[in-house]
Tab-separated table of C-alpha atoms in Angstrom:
chain	number	residue	atom	x	y	z
A	26	MET	CA	53.371	-9.664	-3.198
A	27	GLY	CA	51.664	-13.020	-2.560
A	28	HIS	CA	48.382	-13.820	-4.070
A	29	MET	CA	45.092	-12.410	-2.399
A	30	THR	CA	42.908	-14.726	-0.618
A	31	ALA	CA	39.368	-14.024	-0.140
A	32	THR	CA	38.567	-12.644	3.396
A	33	PRO	CA	36.491	-15.159	5.268
A	34	ALA	CA	32.993	-13.953	6.048
A	35	THR	CA	33.600	-13.832	9.696
A	36	ASN	CA	36.136	-11.073	9.385
A	37	ARG	CA	34.022	-8.988	7.407
A	38	PRO	CA	32.615	-5.933	9.378
A	39	LYS	CA	28.894	-6.404	9.993
A	40	ARG	CA	26.849	-3.650	8.377
A	41	VAL	CA	23.099	-2.751	7.719
A	42	LEU	CA	22.157	-1.678	4.091
A	43	LEU	CA	19.345	0.677	4.635
A	44	ALA	CA	17.189	1.347	1.532
A	45	ALA	CA	16.049	4.662	0.375
A	46	PRO	CA	13.348	5.455	-0.431
A	47	ARG	CA	11.347	3.368	2.335
A	48	GLY	CA	8.499	3.864	4.481
A	49	TYR	CA	5.602	6.541	4.041
A	50	CYS	CA	4.544	7.452	0.727
A	51	ALA	CA	2.690	10.667	-0.182
A	52	GLY	CA	-0.884	8.998	-0.060
A	53	VAL	CA	-0.349	7.355	3.475
A	54	ASP	CA	1.310	10.512	4.729
A	55	ARG	CA	-1.872	12.441	3.619
A	56	ALA	CA	-4.260	9.832	5.237
A	57	VAL	CA	-2.560	9.675	8.647
A	58	ILE	CA	-2.333	13.495	8.904
A	59	ALA	CA	-6.015	13.817	7.656
A	60	VAL	CA	-7.107	11.655	10.551
A	61	GLU	CA	-4.866	13.592	13.109
A	62	LYS	CA	-6.241	16.929	11.620
A	63	ALA	CA	-9.926	15.868	11.808
A	64	LEU	CA	-9.452	14.811	15.555
A	65	GLU	CA	-7.805	18.153	16.179
A	66	GLN	CA	-10.607	20.198	14.510
A	67	TYR	CA	-13.625	18.180	15.227
A	68	GLY	CA	-12.665	16.458	18.536
A	69	ALA	CA	-13.023	12.646	19.273
A	70	PRO	CA	-14.498	10.542	18.128
A	71	VAL	CA	-13.721	10.438	14.401
A	72	TYR	CA	-14.761	6.983	12.910
A	73	VAL	CA	-12.686	5.468	10.326
A	74	ARG	CA	-14.002	2.691	7.938
A	75	HIS	CA	-11.463	0.141	7.790
A	76	GLU	CA	-7.714	0.679	8.732
A	77	ILE	CA	-6.721	4.145	7.483
A	78	VAL	CA	-3.401	2.407	6.289
A	79	HIS	CA	-2.396	-1.249	6.723
A	80	ASN	CA	-0.128	-0.738	9.628
A	81	LYS	CA	-0.678	-2.134	12.983
A	82	TYR	CA	1.269	0.709	14.848
A	83	VAL	CA	-0.184	3.480	13.154
A	84	VAL	CA	-3.836	2.286	13.762
A	85	GLN	CA	-3.163	1.889	17.516
A	86	THR	CA	-1.555	5.214	17.868
A	87	LEU	CA	-4.561	6.800	16.094
A	88	GLU	CA	-6.997	4.794	18.359
A	89	ARG	CA	-5.209	6.257	21.269
A	90	LYS	CA	-6.034	9.694	20.003
A	91	GLY	CA	-9.510	9.072	19.628
A	92	ALA	CA	-10.208	7.420	16.212
A	93	ILE	CA	-12.447	4.650	16.027
A	94	PHE	CA	-11.959	2.061	13.413
A	95	VAL	CA	-15.107	0.241	12.130
A	96	ASP	CA	-15.644	-2.421	9.346
A	97	GLN	CA	-18.482	-0.889	7.799
A	98	ALA	CA	-20.134	2.846	7.507
A	99	THR	CA	-23.375	1.227	8.901
A	100	GLU	CA	-21.877	0.764	12.255
A	101	VAL	CA	-21.281	4.388	12.830
A	102	PRO	CA	-24.112	6.105	14.906
A	103	PRO	CA	-26.041	8.950	12.825
A	104	GLY	CA	-24.785	12.540	13.024
A	105	ASN	CA	-21.076	11.516	13.189
A	106	ILE	CA	-17.885	12.013	11.097
A	107	VAL	CA	-16.596	8.914	9.089
A	108	MET	CA	-13.587	8.821	7.150
A	109	PHE	CA	-12.689	6.468	4.177
A	110	SER	CA	-9.277	5.009	4.128
A	111	ALA	CA	-6.477	5.502	1.687
A	112	HIS	CA	-7.315	2.324	-0.156
A	113	GLY	CA	-10.703	3.832	-1.681
A	114	VAL	CA	-14.081	2.632	-1.335
A	115	ALA	CA	-16.949	1.689	-3.835
A	116	PRO	CA	-19.911	4.058	-4.456
A	117	THR	CA	-22.138	1.956	-2.472
A	118	VAL	CA	-20.180	3.025	0.638
A	119	HIS	CA	-20.760	6.850	-0.079
A	120	GLU	CA	-24.430	5.833	-0.368
A	121	GLU	CA	-24.409	3.909	2.810
A	122	ALA	CA	-22.954	6.979	4.606
A	123	ARG	CA	-25.632	9.274	3.149
A	124	GLN	CA	-28.341	6.828	4.410
A	125	GLY	CA	-26.592	6.728	7.676
A	126	ARG	CA	-26.697	10.569	8.027
A	127	LEU	CA	-22.793	10.784	8.339
A	128	ALA	CA	-20.554	13.548	7.367
A	129	THR	CA	-17.680	12.131	5.333
A	130	ILE	CA	-13.940	12.748	4.769
A	131	ASP	CA	-12.467	10.889	1.832
A	132	ALA	CA	-8.814	10.024	2.459
A	133	THR	CA	-8.597	7.947	-0.538
A	134	CYS	CA	-5.135	7.992	-2.124
A	135	PRO	CA	-5.097	10.247	-5.335
A	136	LEU	CA	-3.438	7.426	-7.247
A	137	VAL	CA	-6.090	5.013	-6.268
A	138	THR	CA	-8.615	7.661	-7.353
A	139	LYS	CA	-6.965	7.780	-10.804
A	140	VAL	CA	-7.526	4.053	-11.157
A	141	HIS	CA	-11.200	4.585	-10.077
A	142	LYS	CA	-11.642	7.169	-12.821
A	143	GLU	CA	-10.082	4.943	-15.291
A	144	ALA	CA	-12.463	2.239	-14.482
A	145	ILE	CA	-15.431	4.678	-14.726
A	146	ARG	CA	-14.269	5.927	-18.078
A	147	TYR	CA	-13.679	2.626	-19.783
A	148	ALA	CA	-16.926	1.202	-18.378
A	149	LYS	CA	-18.859	4.091	-20.073
A	150	GLU	CA	-16.973	3.281	-23.266
A	151	ASP	CA	-18.403	-0.451	-22.667
A	152	PHE	CA	-15.014	-2.017	-22.372
A	153	ASP	CA	-14.354	-5.227	-20.597
A	154	ILE	CA	-12.055	-4.107	-17.651
A	155	LEU	CA	-9.485	-6.668	-16.615
A	156	LEU	CA	-8.415	-5.550	-13.103
A	157	ILE	CA	-4.993	-7.081	-12.019
A	158	GLY	CA	-4.821	-7.461	-8.319
A	159	HIS	CA	-5.442	-9.771	-5.109
A	160	GLU	CA	-8.890	-11.118	-4.415
A	161	GLY	CA	-10.423	-9.515	-1.236
A	162	HIS	CA	-8.038	-6.542	-1.087
A	163	GLU	CA	-9.751	-3.412	-0.031
A	164	GLU	CA	-8.547	-1.551	-3.021
A	165	VAL	CA	-9.702	-4.114	-5.501
A	166	ILE	CA	-13.266	-4.255	-3.879
A	167	GLY	CA	-13.294	-0.318	-4.083
A	168	THR	CA	-12.165	-0.177	-7.695
A	169	SER	CA	-14.525	-3.082	-8.756
A	170	GLY	CA	-17.492	-1.328	-7.088
A	171	GLU	CA	-17.212	1.573	-9.634
A	172	ALA	CA	-18.251	-0.655	-12.398
A	173	PRO	CA	-19.151	-4.212	-11.220
A	174	ASP	CA	-20.755	-5.193	-14.503
A	175	HIS	CA	-17.433	-4.458	-16.664
A	176	ILE	CA	-14.833	-5.547	-14.362
A	177	GLN	CA	-13.322	-8.935	-13.732
A	178	LEU	CA	-10.417	-9.543	-11.455
A	179	VAL	CA	-7.184	-11.430	-12.720
A	180	ASP	CA	-5.265	-12.590	-9.663
A	181	GLY	CA	-1.856	-13.154	-11.278
A	182	PRO	CA	-0.526	-14.853	-14.482
A	183	GLU	CA	-2.137	-18.295	-13.532
A	184	ASP	CA	-5.562	-16.638	-13.641
A	185	VAL	CA	-5.374	-15.644	-17.273
A	186	ALA	CA	-6.625	-19.049	-18.622
A	187	ASN	CA	-10.127	-18.325	-17.027
A	188	VAL	CA	-10.595	-14.778	-18.524
A	189	GLU	CA	-13.462	-14.611	-20.942
A	190	VAL	CA	-14.554	-11.210	-22.551
A	191	ARG	CA	-17.432	-10.109	-24.756
A	192	ASP	CA	-15.415	-8.478	-27.415
A	193	PRO	CA	-11.627	-8.997	-27.680
A	194	SER	CA	-11.292	-5.757	-29.527
A	195	ARG	CA	-12.554	-3.814	-26.544
A	196	VAL	CA	-10.607	-4.970	-23.519
A	197	VAL	CA	-8.313	-2.841	-21.343
A	198	TRP	CA	-6.285	-3.879	-18.233
A	199	LEU	CA	-5.981	-1.776	-14.891
A	200	SER	CA	-4.145	-2.746	-11.699
A	201	GLN	CA	-4.297	-2.489	-7.971
A	202	THR	CA	-1.567	0.169	-6.959
A	203	THR	CA	0.476	-1.926	-4.675
A	204	LEU	CA	1.424	-5.043	-6.676
A	205	SER	CA	4.823	-6.461	-7.761
A	206	VAL	CA	5.724	-4.579	-11.004
A	207	ASP	CA	7.386	-7.767	-12.498
A	208	GLU	CA	4.540	-10.103	-11.676
A	209	THR	CA	2.011	-7.508	-13.053
A	210	MET	CA	3.759	-7.176	-16.375
A	211	GLU	CA	4.103	-11.120	-16.557
A	212	THR	CA	0.252	-11.059	-16.082
A	213	VAL	CA	-0.166	-8.337	-18.733
A	214	ASP	CA	2.061	-10.249	-21.065
A	215	ALA	CA	-0.078	-13.320	-20.663
A	216	LEU	CA	-3.215	-11.167	-21.210
A	217	LYS	CA	-1.726	-9.659	-24.502
A	218	ASP	CA	-0.971	-13.067	-25.761
A	219	LYS	CA	-4.747	-14.059	-25.220
A	220	PHE	CA	-6.082	-10.634	-26.459
A	221	PRO	CA	-3.527	-9.013	-28.768
A	222	GLN	CA	-5.782	-5.891	-28.955
A	223	LEU	CA	-5.677	-5.351	-25.170
A	224	VAL	CA	-5.486	-1.709	-24.191
A	225	SER	CA	-3.305	-0.500	-21.502
A	226	PRO	CA	-4.011	2.437	-19.199
A	227	PRO	CA	-3.050	5.890	-20.065
A	228	SER	CA	-0.379	5.826	-17.391
A	229	ASP	CA	0.990	2.947	-15.189
A	230	ASP	CA	-1.375	2.066	-12.291
A	231	ILE	CA	1.350	0.633	-9.979
A	232	CYS	CA	2.130	3.576	-7.852
A	233	TYR	CA	5.546	5.290	-7.867
A	234	ALA	CA	6.221	4.510	-4.203
A	235	THR	CA	5.561	0.735	-4.638
A	236	GLN	CA	7.942	0.629	-7.797
A	237	ASN	CA	10.631	2.651	-5.930
A	238	ARG	CA	10.588	0.625	-2.919
A	239	GLN	CA	10.870	-2.652	-4.893
A	240	THR	CA	13.699	-1.163	-6.890
A	241	ALA	CA	15.430	-0.494	-3.654
A	242	ILE	CA	14.862	-3.805	-2.368
A	243	LYS	CA	16.387	-5.683	-5.471
A	244	GLU	CA	19.474	-3.384	-4.996
A	245	LEU	CA	19.842	-4.531	-1.346
A	246	ALA	CA	19.076	-8.192	-2.153
A	247	GLY	CA	22.154	-8.394	-4.424
A	248	GLN	CA	24.298	-7.368	-1.556
A	249	ALA	CA	22.886	-8.693	1.630
A	250	GLU	CA	22.557	-12.233	3.087
A	251	LEU	CA	19.372	-11.294	4.902
A	252	VAL	CA	16.755	-8.710	4.110
A	253	ILE	CA	14.243	-7.362	6.820
A	254	VAL	CA	11.094	-5.551	5.743
A	255	VAL	CA	9.239	-3.707	8.494
A	256	GLY	CA	5.496	-3.815	7.692
A	257	SER	CA	2.247	-5.456	8.571
A	258	ARG	CA	0.921	-8.683	7.470
A	259	ASN	CA	-2.158	-7.141	5.839
A	260	SER	CA	-0.061	-4.774	3.837
A	261	SER	CA	0.043	-5.692	0.161
A	262	ASN	CA	2.904	-3.564	-0.713
A	263	SER	CA	5.199	-4.990	2.290
A	264	ILE	CA	4.294	-8.551	1.355
A	265	ARG	CA	5.454	-7.867	-2.201
A	266	MET	CA	8.694	-6.274	-1.067
A	267	VAL	CA	9.694	-9.556	0.772
A	268	GLU	CA	8.706	-11.455	-2.326
A	269	VAL	CA	10.899	-9.232	-4.587
A	270	ALA	CA	13.731	-9.746	-2.348
A	271	LYS	CA	13.528	-13.514	-2.563
A	272	GLN	CA	13.154	-13.360	-6.381
A	273	ALA	CA	16.226	-11.206	-6.556
A	274	GLY	CA	18.166	-14.086	-4.797
A	275	VAL	CA	18.637	-12.958	-1.251
A	276	PRO	CA	19.225	-16.043	0.836
A	277	ALA	CA	16.389	-15.078	3.523
A	278	ALA	CA	13.879	-12.336	3.756
A	279	TYR	CA	11.371	-11.523	6.423
A	280	LEU	CA	8.433	-9.140	7.193
A	281	VAL	CA	8.233	-7.987	10.877
A	282	ASP	CA	5.927	-5.285	12.448
A	283	PHE	CA	8.463	-4.442	15.339
A	284	ALA	CA	12.055	-5.168	16.166
A	285	SER	CA	10.973	-7.598	18.883
A	286	GLU	CA	9.846	-9.858	16.142
A	287	ILE	CA	13.217	-10.450	14.715
A	288	ASP	CA	14.786	-13.948	15.637
A	289	GLU	CA	18.383	-13.599	16.588
A	290	ALA	CA	18.905	-16.941	14.633
A	291	TRP	CA	18.291	-15.126	11.204
A	292	LEU	CA	21.595	-13.282	11.883
A	293	GLN	CA	23.758	-16.476	12.062
A	294	GLY	CA	26.541	-16.140	9.580
A	295	VAL	CA	25.111	-12.922	8.333
A	296	THR	CA	27.420	-9.789	7.699
A	297	SER	CA	25.156	-7.832	5.607
A	298	VAL	CA	21.677	-7.085	6.657
A	299	GLY	CA	19.417	-5.224	4.007
A	300	LEU	CA	16.455	-3.182	5.809
A	301	SER	CA	13.587	-1.394	4.303
A	302	SER	CA	10.036	-0.686	5.179
A	303	GLY	CA	6.591	-0.665	3.453
A	304	ALA	CA	4.783	2.387	2.215
A	305	SER	CA	2.569	2.653	5.394
A	306	VAL	CA	5.342	2.363	7.918
A	307	PRO	CA	6.478	5.311	10.048
A	308	ASP	CA	10.215	5.568	10.387
A	309	VAL	CA	10.225	5.366	14.031
A	310	LEU	CA	9.857	1.553	13.641
A	311	VAL	CA	12.754	1.387	11.295
A	312	GLN	CA	14.962	3.223	13.822
A	313	GLU	CA	13.794	0.563	16.528
A	314	VAL	CA	15.296	-2.191	14.068
A	315	LEU	CA	18.507	-0.060	13.445
A	316	GLU	CA	19.062	0.098	17.238
A	317	TRP	CA	18.319	-3.515	17.703
A	318	LEU	CA	20.679	-4.515	15.041
A	319	ALA	CA	23.379	-2.122	16.460
A	320	GLN	CA	23.094	-3.910	19.938
A	321	ARG	CA	24.092	-7.052	18.026
A	322	GLY	CA	27.183	-5.530	16.268
A	323	TYR	CA	25.584	-4.183	13.255
A	324	ALA	CA	26.317	-0.502	13.912
A	325	ASP	CA	27.732	0.280	10.381
A	326	VAL	CA	24.939	1.738	8.395
A	327	GLU	CA	25.017	2.425	4.703
A	328	LEU	CA	22.229	4.094	2.656
A	329	VAL	CA	21.430	2.551	-0.517
A	330	LYS	CA	19.824	5.239	-2.505
A	331	THR	CA	17.901	4.295	-5.784
A	332	ALA	CA	15.465	7.204	-6.228
A	333	ASP	CA	14.408	10.639	-4.781
A	334	GLU	CA	10.888	11.173	-3.654
A	335	HIS	CA	9.365	14.817	-3.528
A	336	LEU	CA	5.581	14.126	-4.195
A	337	THR	CA	3.143	15.420	-1.813
A	338	PHE	CA	-0.681	15.524	-1.945
A	339	SER	CA	-2.860	18.243	-0.409
A	340	LEU	CA	-5.384	17.202	2.357
A	341	PRO	CA	-8.782	16.129	1.766
A	342	LYS	CA	-10.959	19.242	1.048
A	343	GLU	CA	-13.614	18.217	3.518
A	344	LEU	CA	-11.216	19.312	6.378
A	345	ARG	CA	-11.888	22.845	5.339
A	346	ARG	CA	-15.634	22.717	6.430
A	347	ASP	CA	-17.390	22.431	9.770
A	348	LEU	CA	-18.269	18.730	9.409
A	349	ARG	CA	-19.545	18.461	13.100
A	350	ALA	CA	-22.335	21.028	12.172
A	351	GLU	CA	-23.008	19.221	8.896
A	352	ALA	CA	-23.418	15.993	10.625
A	353	ALA	CA	-25.773	17.445	13.285
A	354	ALA	CA	-27.717	19.022	10.419
A	355	LEU	CA	-28.093	15.673	8.800
A	356	VAL	CA	-29.692	14.097	11.729
A	357	GLU	CA	-32.270	16.918	11.927
A	358	GLU	CA	-33.391	16.585	8.317
């Protein structure tokens, strides 16, 4: 038998490496179902403050069913129902809704609520709270609003140099739930160098789904020449997945909302395409990408599974009440 030669790339069968887990996390699932249930129970319109989850398709689908998305609760006419998005809101927003005589449904993800509660607790104990996150992100605005006098934002490792605290022995870090795990730990390490007595939160703030999707992407990135992540431009966890793929060494990685946004030129010389989706993406969009790739010869799909997810959250308790009657009563007060 002669010596074996490597198969030239052109002869290798084209394949798609499909990440598992991908797509909807428990918090997104709960928030989207909450809007659908509210529309079913109370009829349209149901107002939603900010995008319920950061996904174009989901928002458009819910709008067609009668949801109205607004930037602020103050835009909602009195006597209506307003829902708060999965990203969480500051206490001032609850107050605005009360002043505006609105019935509210809070669809904040329970994992975000956990970070809010940590912020409240450490502020009561008079700690300086260093919140690792991205400036302007809804979740960061909501968490910061729980204890604005105690919280300062740390936006990545390069921001650590600017951090000043009152008492280095009373400092704790918390984080936005949708960050890159690796980058967050880099920031934490830099903070610990500066403040050796830095306290860590009782449990990791970065959500299980964010971590799992990043782990799966790393696995794909090692085996693919191209990674496609389905997700929206304003979705923090989806953007992080593209970054994680690039850091893991994949030659090219892109974020698309829909299959129609894929550029055929990306496929040149590519035999293995890695595919995943952000935590706010319905799987129908991933199926469309699989069909698009199959039409171009990538019909062989291999599942790359790195974790099992079984977590579910119960729906917001407000859905058990007659909110239309409550809203009407508020206007009459």
